[in-house]
Amino acid sequence: MGGIVRADHLAIAQEFSAAASAWPVPPRFDPVERWYHRLTLTDDYEVWLLTWLPGQGTEIHDHGGSAGAFYLHSGTLVEDTVSVRDRTPRVASRELGEGAGRRFGSHHIHRIENRSSRPAISVHVYGPALTSMTKYRLSPAGLEVLTVERAGAQW
Ligand SMILES: [Fe+2]
């Protein structure tokens, strides 16, 4: 099938990370609320810059059907990927250091956290742009929906 070019979200994230001098704002760190800034929005994807102080992280969430990727501009983050098999949630953790990144599919559920002692900066790509996302929590009953949110806050 010719003519269809799928964007490589990880390559886009990497490109934006490498172009830090062109970011419209310098990254800031906010101890009260994680700082984020949208770098670009196209018909096919959006790119966000996020900062993480030690201890800051997301809740467990999906991306409302968007796929994407994230890339570590600096620092180290841990991603906990949650998968459910036979109603039993499993959590797989991986650490991503500076220059590491990964793509995720449209059904990916994860949480990201800075469990290191240094601040981290990451670039996140979502395609298509986020419209909604669901937050979850792990409970004895499995993966429980907490809230469904319109896009706005970034993950
Ligand atoms: Fe996410």
Short mmCIF file of C-alpha atoms and ligand atoms in Angstrom, two decimals:
data_model
loop_
_atom_site.label_atom_id
_atom_site.label_comp_id
_atom_site.label_asym_id
_atom_site.label_seq_id
_atom_site.Cartn_x
_atom_site.Cartn_y
_atom_site.Cartn_z
CA MET A 1 0.00 0.00 0.00
CA GLY A 2 1.80 3.11 -1.17
CA GLY A 3 1.08 6.63 -0.13
CA ILE A 4 0.59 6.16 3.56
CA VAL A 5 3.45 7.41 5.67
CA ARG A 6 3.13 6.79 9.36
CA ALA A 7 5.00 9.25 11.50
CA ASP A 8 7.74 7.73 13.63
CA HIS A 9 6.80 9.26 16.96
CA LEU A 10 10.07 8.35 18.61
CA ALA A 11 12.10 9.95 15.81
CA ILE A 12 10.00 13.10 16.19
CA ALA A 13 10.59 13.16 19.95
CA GLN A 14 14.30 12.72 19.39
CA GLU A 15 14.37 15.53 16.85
CA PHE A 16 12.65 17.94 19.23
CA SER A 17 14.99 16.95 22.03
CA ALA A 18 17.99 17.66 19.82
CA ALA A 19 16.56 21.08 18.92
CA ALA A 20 16.45 22.36 22.51
CA SER A 21 17.84 25.73 21.48
CA ALA A 22 14.69 26.24 19.39
CA TRP A 23 12.25 25.50 22.22
CA PRO A 24 9.97 28.51 22.62
CA VAL A 25 10.40 28.49 26.41
CA PRO A 26 13.14 27.16 28.63
CA PRO A 27 12.01 24.18 30.69
CA ARG A 28 11.03 25.01 34.25
CA PHE A 29 10.64 22.85 37.31
CA ASP A 30 7.60 23.28 39.50
CA PRO A 31 7.58 21.48 42.86
CA VAL A 32 3.80 21.99 43.21
CA GLU A 33 2.59 20.80 39.81
CA ARG A 34 4.57 19.07 37.08
CA TRP A 35 5.51 21.59 34.41
CA TYR A 36 4.70 20.98 30.74
CA HIS A 37 4.55 22.93 27.53
CA ARG A 38 3.30 22.00 24.08
CA LEU A 39 6.02 22.41 21.48
CA THR A 40 3.90 21.74 18.42
CA LEU A 41 0.52 20.56 17.19
CA THR A 42 -0.10 19.16 13.72
CA ASP A 43 -2.98 17.29 12.11
CA ASP A 44 -1.21 14.03 12.89
CA TYR A 45 0.50 14.50 16.23
CA GLU A 46 1.48 16.85 19.02
CA VAL A 47 4.73 17.24 20.90
CA TRP A 48 5.04 18.14 24.58
CA LEU A 49 7.95 19.06 26.78
CA LEU A 50 7.64 17.78 30.36
CA THR A 51 9.79 18.23 33.44
CA TRP A 52 9.98 15.98 36.48
CA LEU A 53 11.48 16.76 39.84
CA PRO A 54 12.53 13.78 41.98
CA GLY A 55 9.37 12.09 43.21
CA GLN A 56 7.08 13.63 40.60
CA GLY A 57 5.11 11.26 38.40
CA THR A 58 1.80 10.47 36.77
CA GLU A 59 -0.99 8.23 37.84
CA ILE A 60 -1.70 5.11 35.83
CA HIS A 61 -3.29 6.26 32.57
CA ASP A 62 -3.99 5.51 28.94
CA HIS A 63 -3.90 7.97 26.05
CA GLY A 64 -7.51 7.79 24.87
CA GLY A 65 -6.61 5.81 21.75
CA SER A 66 -3.59 7.85 20.71
CA ALA A 67 -0.27 6.12 20.14
CA GLY A 68 3.00 7.89 20.82
CA ALA A 69 6.51 7.88 22.16
CA PHE A 70 8.64 9.59 24.74
CA TYR A 71 12.32 10.39 24.86
CA LEU A 72 14.59 11.32 27.75
CA HIS A 73 16.24 14.65 27.05
CA SER A 74 18.00 14.54 30.42
CA GLY A 75 17.75 12.64 33.66
CA THR A 76 16.17 9.27 34.33
CA LEU A 77 12.53 8.17 34.49
CA VAL A 78 10.88 4.88 35.32
CA GLU A 79 7.96 3.62 33.28
CA ASP A 80 5.58 1.09 34.82
CA THR A 81 3.63 -0.59 32.04
CA VAL A 82 0.38 -2.19 33.16
CA SER A 83 -1.11 -5.10 31.27
CA VAL A 84 -4.13 -7.12 32.26
CA ARG A 85 -4.37 -10.82 31.58
CA ASP A 86 -7.18 -12.95 32.96
CA ARG A 87 -8.25 -9.88 34.92
CA THR A 88 -4.92 -9.89 36.71
CA PRO A 89 -2.89 -6.72 36.25
CA ARG A 90 0.83 -7.10 35.78
CA VAL A 91 3.29 -4.27 36.13
CA ALA A 92 6.55 -4.25 34.20
CA SER A 93 9.01 -1.50 35.13
CA ARG A 94 11.81 -0.14 33.05
CA GLU A 95 14.24 2.67 33.62
CA LEU A 96 15.01 5.10 30.82
CA GLY A 97 18.06 7.31 31.03
CA GLU A 98 19.17 10.28 28.97
CA GLY A 99 18.97 9.47 25.26
CA ALA A 100 16.60 6.54 25.78
CA GLY A 101 13.07 6.50 24.54
CA ARG A 102 10.27 4.28 23.54
CA ARG A 103 7.20 4.06 21.37
CA PHE A 104 3.83 2.94 22.66
CA GLY A 105 0.66 1.77 20.97
CA SER A 106 -2.86 3.13 21.17
CA HIS A 107 -3.86 0.75 24.00
CA HIS A 108 -0.83 1.36 26.18
CA ILE A 109 -1.42 1.87 29.91
CA HIS A 110 1.43 3.15 32.05
CA ARG A 111 2.67 5.50 34.68
CA ILE A 112 5.88 7.47 34.55
CA GLU A 113 7.81 8.66 37.57
CA ASN A 114 11.10 10.24 38.47
CA ARG A 115 12.48 7.88 41.09
CA SER A 116 15.96 9.33 40.85
CA SER A 117 17.50 12.12 42.88
CA ARG A 118 17.91 14.49 39.91
CA PRO A 119 15.43 16.44 37.77
CA ALA A 120 14.46 14.97 34.40
CA ILE A 121 13.27 16.49 31.13
CA SER A 122 11.40 14.45 28.52
CA VAL A 123 9.76 15.00 25.16
CA HIS A 124 6.44 13.25 24.48
CA VAL A 125 4.69 12.74 21.15
CA TYR A 126 1.05 11.69 20.82
CA GLY A 127 -0.53 10.80 17.51
CA PRO A 128 -3.17 11.83 16.92
CA ALA A 129 -3.21 14.65 19.48
CA LEU A 130 -4.72 13.63 22.81
CA THR A 131 -8.44 14.12 23.15
CA SER A 132 -9.11 12.25 26.37
CA MET A 133 -7.44 9.91 28.77
CA THR A 134 -8.50 7.56 31.50
CA LYS A 135 -6.81 7.36 34.87
CA TYR A 136 -6.73 4.04 36.69
CA ARG A 137 -5.66 2.58 39.96
CA LEU A 138 -4.60 -0.92 40.85
CA SER A 139 -7.01 -2.46 43.32
CA PRO A 140 -7.58 -6.00 44.56
CA ALA A 141 -10.30 -6.24 41.89
CA GLY A 142 -7.83 -5.39 39.14
CA LEU A 143 -7.43 -2.22 37.13
CA GLU A 144 -10.08 0.20 38.29
CA VAL A 145 -11.10 3.34 36.38
CA LEU A 146 -10.66 6.50 38.45
CA THR A 147 -11.57 9.26 36.01
CA VAL A 148 -11.92 9.99 32.32
CA GLU A 149 -10.53 13.39 31.45
CA ARG A 150 -10.57 15.65 28.47
CA ALA A 151 -7.14 16.39 27.14
CA GLY A 152 -5.45 19.36 28.71
CA ALA A 153 -3.19 18.09 31.42
CA GLN A 154 -0.29 16.17 30.00
CA TRP A 155 0.95 12.68 30.46
FE FE B 1 1.47 8.47 29.12
#
